Coordinates of C-alpha atoms in Angstrom, one line a residue:
M27 CA -14.7 -37.2 -2.6
S28 CA -12.8 -35.4 0.1
G29 CA -10.0 -33.0 0.1
Q30 CA -8.8 -30.8 -2.7
S31 CA -8.5 -32.6 -6.0
I32 CA -5.5 -32.5 -8.3
T33 CA -7.6 -30.3 -10.6
D34 CA -8.1 -27.7 -7.8
R35 CA -4.4 -27.6 -7.2
I36 CA -3.5 -27.2 -10.8
T37 CA -6.1 -24.5 -11.3
A38 CA -4.8 -22.6 -8.2
A39 CA -1.2 -23.0 -9.5
Q40 CA -2.2 -21.6 -12.9
H41 CA -3.7 -18.5 -11.2
S42 CA -0.6 -18.1 -9.1
V43 CA 1.5 -18.0 -12.2
T44 CA -0.7 -15.4 -13.8
G45 CA -0.6 -13.4 -10.7
S46 CA -4.4 -13.2 -10.2
A47 CA -4.9 -13.4 -6.4
V48 CA -8.6 -12.9 -6.8
S49 CA -9.1 -15.8 -9.2
K50 CA -6.9 -18.0 -7.1
T51 CA -9.0 -17.3 -4.0
V52 CA -12.2 -18.0 -5.9
C53 CA -10.7 -21.3 -7.0
K54 CA -9.8 -22.1 -3.3
A55 CA -13.2 -21.2 -2.1
T56 CA -14.9 -23.4 -4.7
T57 CA -12.9 -26.6 -4.4
H58 CA -14.2 -30.2 -4.6
E59 CA -14.2 -30.6 -0.8
I60 CA -17.7 -31.4 0.4
M61 CA -17.8 -28.5 2.9
G62 CA -18.8 -24.9 2.8
P63 CA -16.4 -22.3 1.5
K64 CA -13.7 -21.4 4.1
K65 CA -14.2 -18.3 6.1
K66 CA -10.7 -16.9 5.3
H67 CA -11.4 -17.1 1.6
L68 CA -14.8 -15.4 1.9
D69 CA -13.3 -12.7 4.1
Y70 CA -10.6 -12.0 1.5
L71 CA -13.1 -11.8 -1.3
I72 CA -15.3 -9.4 0.8
H73 CA -12.2 -7.3 1.4
C74 CA -11.6 -7.3 -2.4
T75 CA -15.1 -5.9 -3.0
N76 CA -14.3 -2.9 -0.8
E77 CA -11.0 -2.1 -2.6
M78 CA -11.3 0.4 -5.4
N79 CA -8.5 -1.1 -7.4
V80 CA -10.1 -4.5 -7.6
N81 CA -11.9 -5.4 -10.9
I82 CA -15.4 -6.3 -9.8
P83 CA -16.4 -7.7 -13.3
Q84 CA -13.3 -10.0 -13.2
L85 CA -14.3 -11.2 -9.8
A86 CA -17.9 -11.9 -10.9
D87 CA -16.7 -13.6 -14.1
S88 CA -14.4 -15.9 -12.1
L89 CA -17.4 -17.0 -10.1
F90 CA -19.5 -17.5 -13.2
E91 CA -16.7 -19.5 -14.8
R92 CA -16.7 -21.9 -11.8
T93 CA -20.4 -22.5 -12.2
T94 CA -19.7 -24.2 -15.6
N95 CA -18.0 -27.0 -13.8
T96 CA -19.6 -30.4 -14.0
S97 CA -19.2 -31.2 -10.3
W98 CA -22.2 -30.2 -8.2
V99 CA -19.8 -29.4 -5.3
V100 CA -18.0 -26.7 -7.3
V101 CA -21.1 -25.2 -8.7
F102 CA -23.0 -25.2 -5.4
K103 CA -20.0 -23.6 -3.6
S104 CA -19.7 -21.0 -6.4
L105 CA -23.4 -20.0 -5.8
I106 CA -22.8 -19.8 -2.0
T107 CA -19.7 -17.6 -2.5
T108 CA -21.7 -15.3 -4.8
H109 CA -24.6 -15.1 -2.3
H110 CA -22.1 -14.4 0.6
L111 CA -20.6 -11.5 -1.3
M112 CA -24.1 -10.1 -2.2
V113 CA -25.0 -10.1 1.5
Y114 CA -21.8 -9.0 3.2
G115 CA -19.7 -7.5 0.4
N116 CA -19.7 -4.0 -1.0
E117 CA -22.9 -2.8 -2.7
R118 CA -21.1 -2.3 -6.0
F119 CA -20.8 -6.1 -6.4
V120 CA -24.6 -6.4 -6.3
Q121 CA -24.9 -3.4 -8.6
Y122 CA -22.7 -5.1 -11.2
L123 CA -24.8 -8.3 -11.0
A124 CA -27.9 -6.3 -11.4
S125 CA -26.5 -4.6 -14.5
R126 CA -26.0 -7.9 -16.3
N127 CA -28.7 -9.3 -18.5
T128 CA -28.1 -12.9 -17.4
L129 CA -26.5 -14.3 -14.3
F130 CA -26.7 -18.1 -13.7
N131 CA -28.0 -20.2 -16.4
L132 CA -28.4 -23.4 -14.4
S133 CA -32.0 -24.3 -14.9
N134 CA -30.9 -27.5 -16.7
F135 CA -28.0 -28.4 -14.5
L136 CA -27.6 -32.1 -13.6
D137 CA -24.7 -33.9 -12.1
K138 CA -24.9 -37.6 -13.1
S139 CA -21.8 -38.7 -11.3
G140 CA -23.7 -40.2 -8.5
L141 CA -26.9 -40.4 -6.4
Q142 CA -25.9 -37.4 -4.3
G143 CA -25.2 -35.4 -7.5
Y144 CA -28.8 -36.0 -8.6
D145 CA -30.2 -34.8 -5.3
M146 CA -28.0 -31.7 -5.0
S147 CA -28.6 -30.7 -8.6
T148 CA -32.2 -30.0 -7.7
F149 CA -31.2 -27.5 -5.0
I150 CA -28.6 -25.9 -7.3
R151 CA -31.3 -25.1 -9.8
R152 CA -33.6 -23.6 -7.1
Y153 CA -30.7 -21.7 -5.5
S154 CA -29.5 -20.2 -8.7
R155 CA -33.1 -19.0 -9.5
Y156 CA -33.3 -17.2 -6.2
L157 CA -29.9 -15.4 -6.7
N158 CA -31.1 -14.3 -10.1
E159 CA -34.3 -13.0 -8.7
K160 CA -32.4 -11.2 -5.9
A161 CA -30.3 -9.3 -8.6
V162 CA -33.4 -8.5 -10.6
S163 CA -35.1 -7.0 -7.5
Y164 CA -32.2 -4.7 -7.0
R165 CA -32.3 -3.7 -10.6
Q166 CA -36.0 -2.8 -10.3
V167 CA -35.9 -0.8 -7.1
A168 CA -32.2 0.2 -6.9
F169 CA -31.8 -1.1 -3.3
D170 CA -31.6 -4.4 -1.4
F171 CA -34.7 -5.3 0.6
T172 CA -32.6 -7.2 3.1
K173 CA -30.6 -4.0 3.9
V174 CA -33.2 -1.2 3.9
K175 CA -33.9 0.9 6.9
R176 CA -36.8 -0.4 9.0
G177 CA -39.0 1.1 11.6
V178 CA -41.6 3.9 11.7
D179 CA -39.4 6.1 9.5
G180 CA -38.2 3.2 7.4
V181 CA -38.2 2.9 3.6
M182 CA -41.3 0.7 3.3
R183 CA -43.3 2.6 6.0
T184 CA -42.9 6.0 4.4
M185 CA -43.5 5.0 0.7
N186 CA -46.4 6.6 -1.1
T187 CA -49.3 4.5 -2.4
E188 CA -48.4 4.3 -6.0
K189 CA -44.9 3.3 -5.4
L190 CA -45.9 0.9 -2.6
L191 CA -48.3 -1.0 -4.9
K192 CA -45.5 -1.5 -7.3
T193 CA -42.8 -2.4 -4.8
I194 CA -44.6 -5.1 -2.7
P195 CA -45.1 -7.4 -5.7
I196 CA -41.3 -7.3 -6.2
I197 CA -40.7 -8.4 -2.7
Q198 CA -43.3 -11.1 -3.2
N199 CA -41.4 -12.5 -6.2
Q200 CA -38.2 -12.7 -4.3
M201 CA -39.8 -14.2 -1.3
D202 CA -41.4 -16.9 -3.6
A203 CA -38.0 -17.7 -5.1
L204 CA -36.5 -18.1 -1.7
L205 CA -39.3 -20.3 -0.3
D206 CA -39.1 -22.4 -3.4
F207 CA -35.8 -23.8 -2.1
N208 CA -38.1 -26.1 -0.1
V209 CA -35.6 -28.1 1.8
N210 CA -36.4 -30.5 4.7
A211 CA -34.3 -31.1 7.7
N212 CA -33.3 -34.6 6.7
E213 CA -32.0 -33.3 3.4
L214 CA -29.5 -31.0 5.0
T215 CA -26.9 -33.8 5.0
N216 CA -23.7 -32.1 4.1
G217 CA -21.8 -28.9 4.7
V218 CA -22.4 -27.4 1.3
I219 CA -26.2 -27.3 1.4
N220 CA -26.1 -26.3 5.1
A221 CA -24.1 -23.3 4.2
A222 CA -26.6 -22.3 1.5
F223 CA -29.5 -22.8 3.9
M224 CA -28.0 -20.5 6.5
L225 CA -27.7 -17.7 4.0
L226 CA -31.3 -18.3 2.9
F227 CA -32.5 -18.3 6.5
K228 CA -30.9 -14.9 7.2
D229 CA -32.3 -13.5 3.9
S230 CA -35.8 -14.8 4.8
I231 CA -35.9 -13.0 8.1
R232 CA -34.8 -9.6 6.7
L233 CA -36.8 -9.9 3.6
F234 CA -40.0 -10.8 5.4
A235 CA -39.4 -7.9 7.8
A236 CA -39.4 -5.5 4.8
Y237 CA -42.5 -7.3 3.4
N238 CA -44.2 -7.0 6.8
E239 CA -43.6 -3.2 7.0
G240 CA -44.9 -2.8 3.5
I241 CA -48.1 -4.5 4.4
I242 CA -48.5 -2.3 7.5
N243 CA -48.2 0.8 5.3
L244 CA -50.7 -0.7 2.8
L245 CA -53.3 -1.3 5.5
E246 CA -52.9 2.2 6.9
K247 CA -53.6 3.6 3.4
Y248 CA -56.2 1.1 2.3
F249 CA -59.4 2.8 3.3
D250 CA -58.3 6.0 1.6
M251 CA -57.4 4.4 -1.7
K252 CA -59.3 4.4 -5.0
K253 CA -61.3 1.4 -6.1
T254 CA -58.5 0.1 -8.4
Q255 CA -55.9 0.6 -5.7
C256 CA -58.1 -1.1 -3.2
K257 CA -58.5 -4.0 -5.5
E258 CA -54.7 -4.4 -5.9
G259 CA -54.2 -3.9 -2.2
L260 CA -56.6 -6.6 -1.3
D261 CA -54.9 -9.1 -3.6
I262 CA -51.5 -8.2 -2.1
Y263 CA -52.8 -8.8 1.4
K264 CA -54.2 -12.2 0.5
K265 CA -50.8 -13.3 -0.9
F266 CA -49.2 -12.0 2.1
L267 CA -51.2 -14.3 4.3
T268 CA -50.3 -17.3 2.2
R269 CA -46.6 -16.5 2.3
M270 CA -46.8 -16.0 6.1
T271 CA -47.8 -19.6 6.4
R272 CA -44.9 -20.7 4.2
I273 CA -42.3 -18.7 6.0
S274 CA -43.5 -20.2 9.3
E275 CA -42.8 -23.7 7.8
F276 CA -39.4 -22.6 6.6
L277 CA -38.5 -21.3 10.1
K278 CA -39.6 -24.6 11.6
V279 CA -36.9 -26.3 9.5
A280 CA -34.4 -23.9 10.7
E281 CA -35.3 -24.8 14.3
Q282 CA -35.0 -28.5 13.5
V283 CA -31.5 -28.2 12.2
G284 CA -30.2 -26.6 15.4
I285 CA -30.6 -22.8 15.0
D286 CA -31.1 -21.1 18.3
R287 CA -34.8 -20.4 19.1
G288 CA -33.9 -16.9 20.0
D289 CA -32.7 -16.3 16.5
I290 CA -36.0 -17.2 15.1
P291 CA -38.7 -14.5 15.1
D292 CA -42.3 -15.0 16.3
L293 CA -44.9 -14.4 13.6
S294 CA -48.2 -13.0 14.7
Q295 CA -51.2 -13.6 12.5
A296 CA -53.5 -10.7 11.8
P297 CA -57.1 -11.2 12.9
S298 CA -59.4 -12.8 10.4
S299 CA -61.9 -10.0 10.9
L300 CA -59.4 -7.6 9.0
L301 CA -59.7 -9.5 5.8
E302 CA -63.5 -9.3 6.0
A303 CA -63.4 -5.6 6.6
L304 CA -61.1 -5.1 3.6
E305 CA -63.4 -7.1 1.3
Q306 CA -66.5 -5.2 2.5
H307 CA -64.8 -1.9 1.8
L308 CA -63.9 -2.9 -1.8
A309 CA -67.5 -4.2 -2.3
S310 CA -68.9 -0.9 -1.1
L311 CA -66.7 0.9 -3.6
E312 CA -67.9 -1.4 -6.4
G313 CA -71.6 -0.6 -5.5
K314 CA -72.4 -4.0 -4.0
K315 CA -74.7 -4.4 -1.1
V316 CA -72.8 -5.1 2.1
K317 CA -73.8 -5.2 5.7
D318 CA -73.4 -1.9 7.5
S319 CA -70.3 -1.3 9.4
T320 CA -69.4 1.8 11.3
A321 CA -66.2 3.7 10.9
A322 CA -65.4 3.0 14.5
S323 CA -65.6 -0.8 14.0
R324 CA -63.3 -0.6 10.9
A325 CA -60.8 1.6 12.7
S326 CA -60.8 -0.9 15.7
T327 CA -60.2 -3.8 13.4
L328 CA -57.4 -2.0 11.5
S329 CA -55.7 -1.0 14.7
N330 CA -55.7 -4.6 16.0
A331 CA -54.3 -5.8 12.7
V332 CA -51.5 -3.2 12.6
S333 CA -50.5 -3.8 16.2
S334 CA -50.3 -7.5 15.5
L335 CA -48.1 -7.1 12.5
A336 CA -46.0 -4.4 14.3
S337 CA -45.3 -7.0 17.0
T338 CA -44.0 -9.3 14.3
G339 CA -41.8 -6.5 13.1
M340 CA -40.5 -6.0 16.6
S341 CA -39.6 -9.7 16.8
F342 CA -37.6 -9.3 13.5
T343 CA -35.8 -6.3 15.0
K344 CA -34.8 -8.2 18.0
V345 CA -33.4 -11.0 15.9
D346 CA -31.4 -8.5 14.0
E347 CA -30.0 -7.0 17.2
R348 CA -29.0 -10.3 18.5
E349 CA -27.3 -11.1 15.2
K350 CA -25.4 -7.9 15.3
Q351 CA -24.4 -8.5 18.9
A352 CA -23.2 -12.0 18.0
A353 CA -21.3 -10.8 15.1
L354 CA -19.7 -8.1 17.3
E355 CA -18.7 -10.6 19.9
E356 CA -17.3 -12.9 17.3
E357 CA -15.2 -10.1 15.9
Q358 CA -13.9 -9.2 19.3
A359 CA -13.0 -12.8 20.0
R360 CA -11.2 -13.0 16.8
L361 CA -9.2 -9.9 17.5
K362 CA -8.4 -11.2 20.9
A363 CA -7.1 -14.4 19.4
L364 CA -5.0 -12.5 16.9
K365 CA -3.5 -10.4 19.7
E366 CA -2.6 -13.4 21.7
Q367 CA -1.1 -15.1 18.8
R368 CA 1.0 -12.0 18.0
L369 CA 2.2 -11.9 21.7
K370 CA 3.3 -15.5 21.5
E371 CA 5.2 -14.9 18.3
L372 CA 7.0 -11.9 19.8
S373 CA 7.8 -14.0 23.0
K374 CA 9.4 -16.7 20.9
R375 CA 11.7 -14.3 19.0
P376 CA 15.3 -14.0 20.4
S377 CA 15.8 -11.0 22.6
F378 CA 18.2 -8.3 21.3
A379 CA 19.6 -7.4 24.8
T380 CA 23.3 -6.5 25.0
T381 CA 25.7 -8.9 26.6
D382 CA 29.3 -8.6 27.9
T383 CA 30.6 -9.5 24.4
S384 CA 28.2 -7.3 22.6
P385 CA 29.8 -4.2 20.9
I386 CA 27.1 -2.0 22.3
S387 CA 27.3 -3.3 25.8
T388 CA 28.3 -0.7 28.5
T389 CA 27.9 -2.8 31.6
G390 CA 29.8 -6.0 31.0
G391 CA 33.2 -4.4 30.4
T392 CA 35.0 -1.2 30.8
I393 CA 35.6 1.3 28.0
S394 CA 39.0 2.9 27.9
T395 CA 38.7 6.6 28.0
A396 CA 42.5 7.2 27.6
P397 CA 43.1 9.6 24.7
A398 CA 44.9 8.4 21.6
I399 CA 48.7 9.1 21.3
D400 CA 49.4 12.2 19.2
L401 CA 53.0 12.2 17.9
F402 CA 52.8 15.9 17.0
S403 CA 51.6 17.3 20.3
T404 CA 53.7 19.5 22.5
P405 CA 54.4 17.7 25.9
S406 CA 58.0 17.6 27.2
C407 CA 60.6 15.0 26.6
S408 CA 61.1 14.2 30.3
N409 CA 58.7 11.3 29.9
G410 CA 59.8 10.5 26.4
T411 CA 57.9 13.1 24.5
L412 CA 58.9 15.8 22.2
L413 CA 58.3 19.5 22.2
F414 CA 58.8 21.3 18.9
H415 CA 59.1 25.1 19.0
L416 CA 58.3 26.9 15.7
S417 CA 58.6 30.5 16.5
E418 CA 60.4 33.6 15.3
G419 CA 63.4 34.5 17.4
Y420 CA 63.9 31.3 19.3
S421 CA 64.3 32.4 22.9
T422 CA 64.3 30.9 26.3
P423 CA 62.0 27.9 26.1
Q424 CA 59.2 28.0 28.6
A425 CA 57.9 25.1 30.5
P426 CA 55.0 23.5 28.6
P427 CA 51.6 23.9 30.1
Q428 CA 50.7 21.2 32.5
P429 CA 47.7 19.1 31.2
S430 CA 44.6 19.1 33.2
A431 CA 43.3 16.1 34.9
G432 CA 41.4 15.1 31.8
G433 CA 44.0 16.4 29.4
L434 CA 46.0 14.5 26.8
Q435 CA 49.0 12.5 28.0
V436 CA 51.3 11.5 25.1
D437 CA 53.9 9.0 26.1
F438 CA 56.6 8.5 23.5
E439 CA 58.4 5.9 25.5
S440 CA 55.4 3.7 25.3
V441 CA 55.6 3.9 21.5
F442 CA 59.3 4.0 20.8
G443 CA 60.6 2.5 24.1
A444 CA 64.3 3.1 24.7
K445 CA 64.8 4.7 21.4
A446 CA 62.9 7.9 22.4
T447 CA 66.2 9.7 23.5
V448 CA 67.9 8.8 20.3
L449 CA 65.0 10.1 18.3
C450 CA 65.2 13.4 20.1
S451 CA 68.8 13.8 19.3
V452 CA 68.4 12.8 15.7
L453 CA 65.6 15.3 15.1
S454 CA 67.8 18.0 16.7
D455 CA 70.7 17.2 14.4
I456 CA 68.5 17.1 11.3
T457 CA 66.7 20.4 12.0
G458 CA 69.8 22.2 13.1
G459 CA 68.0 23.7 16.0
I460 CA 64.9 24.9 14.1
L461 CA 62.9 22.0 15.4
K462 CA 64.9 21.4 18.6
P463 CA 63.5 19.3 21.4
T464 CA 63.8 20.6 24.9
L465 CA 63.7 18.9 28.2
A466 CA 60.8 19.6 30.3
G467 CA 61.7 21.5 33.4
S468 CA 64.8 23.0 31.7
N469 CA 64.7 26.8 32.0
Q470 CA 68.1 27.5 30.4
P471 CA 68.3 28.4 26.7
S472 CA 70.4 26.3 24.4
N473 CA 73.8 27.8 23.4
Q474 CA 74.0 29.5 20.0
Q475 CA 76.5 28.0 17.6
P476 CA 77.5 30.8 15.2
E477 CA 79.5 28.3 13.1
K478 CA 76.4 26.4 12.1
L479 CA 74.9 27.1 8.7
V480 CA 71.5 27.2 10.1
S481 CA 70.9 29.2 13.3
D482 CA 68.4 29.0 15.9
D483 CA 66.5 32.1 14.5
L484 CA 64.3 31.0 11.7
D485 CA 64.4 34.4 9.9
S486 CA 68.2 34.6 10.2
S487 CA 68.7 31.0 9.0
L488 CA 66.6 31.7 5.9
A489 CA 68.5 35.0 5.3
N490 CA 71.8 33.2 5.6
L491 CA 70.7 30.5 3.2
V492 CA 69.6 33.1 0.6
G493 CA 72.9 34.9 0.9
N494 CA 75.0 31.8 0.6
L495 CA 73.1 30.6 -2.5
G496 CA 73.5 34.0 -4.1
I497 CA 69.8 34.5 -4.9
G498 CA 69.1 38.1 -5.9
N499 CA 71.7 40.8 -5.0
G500 CA 72.9 39.1 -1.9
T501 CA 71.4 41.7 0.4
M502 CA 69.5 40.4 3.4
K503 CA 66.2 41.8 4.2
N504 CA 64.6 41.6 7.5
D505 CA 61.1 41.7 6.2
I506 CA 60.2 39.6 3.3
H507 CA 57.0 40.6 1.5
W508 CA 55.5 38.3 -1.0
S509 CA 53.2 40.0 -3.5
Q510 CA 51.7 39.0 -6.8
P511 CA 52.5 41.4 -9.7
G512 CA 49.5 43.2 -10.9
E513 CA 47.8 42.3 -14.1
K514 CA 49.1 44.2 -17.1
R515 CA 46.5 45.3 -19.5
M516 CA 46.8 45.7 -23.2
T517 CA 44.9 49.0 -23.2
G518 CA 45.2 52.2 -21.3
G519 CA 48.0 54.7 -20.9
T520 CA 48.7 57.8 -22.9
N521 CA 51.7 56.4 -24.8
W522 CA 50.2 53.0 -25.7
Q523 CA 49.8 52.3 -29.4
P524 CA 48.5 49.1 -30.9
K525 CA 51.0 47.1 -32.8
A526 CA 50.2 44.9 -35.7
A527 CA 50.6 41.3 -35.1
P528 CA 53.3 39.6 -37.2
T529 CA 52.0 37.7 -40.1
T530 CA 52.3 33.9 -40.2
T531 CA 53.5 32.2 -43.4
W532 CA 51.9 29.0 -44.1
N533 CA 54.1 26.5 -45.9
P534 CA 52.2 23.5 -47.1
V535 CA 54.2 20.4 -46.5
S536 CA 53.2 16.9 -47.6
M537 CA 52.6 15.0 -44.4
P538 CA 51.0 11.6 -43.8
P539 CA 47.3 12.0 -42.8
S540 CA 48.0 11.1 -39.2
I541 CA 49.0 13.6 -36.5
M542 CA 52.8 13.6 -36.1
A543 CA 54.5 12.6 -32.9
F544 CA 57.0 15.0 -31.6
P545 CA 59.8 14.4 -29.2
A546 CA 59.9 15.9 -25.8
T547 CA 62.2 18.7 -26.9
T548 CA 59.8 20.0 -29.6
P549 CA 58.5 23.4 -28.7
T550 CA 54.9 23.6 -27.7
G551 CA 54.1 25.8 -30.7
M552 CA 54.9 23.0 -33.1
M553 CA 51.5 21.5 -33.9
G554 CA 50.4 19.2 -36.8
Y555 CA 46.9 19.3 -38.1
G556 CA 45.3 16.6 -40.2
M557 CA 42.7 17.9 -42.6
P558 CA 39.7 15.7 -43.2
P559 CA 39.4 14.2 -46.6
Q560 CA 37.1 16.0 -49.1
M561 CA 34.3 14.1 -51.0
G562 CA 34.6 15.0 -54.7
S563 CA 33.8 13.5 -58.0
M564 CA 37.3 12.2 -58.5
G565 CA 37.0 9.8 -55.6
M566 CA 38.7 9.5 -52.2
M567 CA 42.0 11.4 -51.8
N568 CA 44.2 12.4 -48.9
P569 CA 45.2 16.0 -49.4
P570 CA 48.5 17.1 -47.9
T571 CA 48.4 18.1 -44.3
M572 CA 49.0 21.7 -43.4
M573 CA 51.6 22.4 -40.7
Y574 CA 52.7 25.6 -39.2
S575 CA 55.2 26.3 -36.6
Q576 CA 55.5 29.2 -34.2
P577 CA 58.2 29.3 -31.5
V578 CA 57.0 30.1 -28.1
M579 CA 59.2 32.3 -26.0
R580 CA 59.2 31.4 -22.3
P581 CA 60.6 33.8 -19.7
P582 CA 63.7 32.6 -18.0
N583 CA 62.1 33.4 -14.6
P584 CA 58.5 32.5 -14.1
F585 CA 58.2 35.3 -11.5
S586 CA 59.7 38.1 -13.7
S587 CA 57.7 40.5 -15.9
V588 CA 56.6 39.5 -19.4
S589 CA 58.0 41.4 -22.3
S590 CA 55.8 43.3 -24.8
A591 CA 56.6 41.0 -27.6
Q592 CA 55.4 38.0 -25.7
M593 CA 52.3 39.9 -24.7
Q594 CA 51.6 40.7 -28.3
F595 CA 52.0 37.1 -29.2
M596 CA 49.6 36.0 -26.5

């Protein structure tokens, strides 16, 4: 089976509809394709573990749900994805897995779809057991052995005796589960199991490095331990020698499948004389007869063993440094590729440079800086323009100011053509000399025409108009002052007395319930009011509408004073 199946596409589409991007990515990372999970999907899930708004239990449940599939490919890739997140994801993902009572219940998994399904089912059962043991180890010690600080001041080197004797067996159990994967080079036949083996290989190096430092700390404290502690320590050391042999075989398989020799650490065996010295020390504590050994000989043996194990630890450290450097170079190459791709995308986009036809172009064409024509400006009429003088006491017109070099030039002839002269005369006749155009360069005042109703003087013209119309007493005032009469108050003054307001007689008139419509000549005081119906025991009735009328007196002149009777009414 190759490529994504219809089931994979349907499942991914279902998650797209529900809007779960995490579940969709989990589905895409665990398809039926016989290859390891794609890096882009793994990177996205790692990013999700670092986001605080992502539901880690939902992510883990999505992976557990995929392990219930009957296909060995889907189940194997689900385990690989989980292992990848435990190694490279945020620590809270491992914390959640450690908090669960059960993880993968695949001890009886078997895919009977084909011969390859039978073979891969065996490795799935072993792989799931290791992941369960990895989560249990974190639950017991509250840290991941593959991520602890190493060195002289590392976690395992600075641990006290009691805690050390409890912690090393936990490492041994996890190491046993890893080595039980027990795969040969000829069994690494597809991309799925190869991806799982690479993760196990990296875990084996880091886990054994922590294991090695724990043994160094144990040996340094061994000759100062109590009898029971020495007995436990001796048993731990014997198991360590056995697992060192098994890890050497595991690393040989890694070398056979093409892993670089520089990525494989060198394991240095401790001298056999160390084991004999440890056994003699325990026998002496138990009271058994042993051959005499001086403290100097024991110290020399211990020193040789510690230096041998320390060299192994240095080899693991170099492998880690090389791995970190390779990861850094890979990330730099990835960033460089992304940068180049981005530059190519930008170069393919159309440029937004301005052209001759562009509205924002300033080089292809010329922009007219001529000012707009103002019909109400004051240039002379010699070039077809008008000059309107609105001033008191129209006197000798002065020549208009000459516009500056950058001033406004208004050309009426360009607008009205040959009709500009006619327009000037028409405006002169209409305004009667008030808005009279003059010729530029003419310094002679226009002749007064006393027989005209409207003279050239604005004030005199207005006064003549007032006199002819008979407004007021006919007297002409030189100065006209407009002022608003002061507000008259109802109170104040020595002779003021309050007057009783006239009573209003209400005459009930039977009217229809709706408001009456009055003609335009009806006084504004005539108003009809419709009273709402009253709810009583007799049922619904429409009582007669009450209407009152009050004439409103309006002053004949809106600017004259208001009489006292009207003030009282208001």
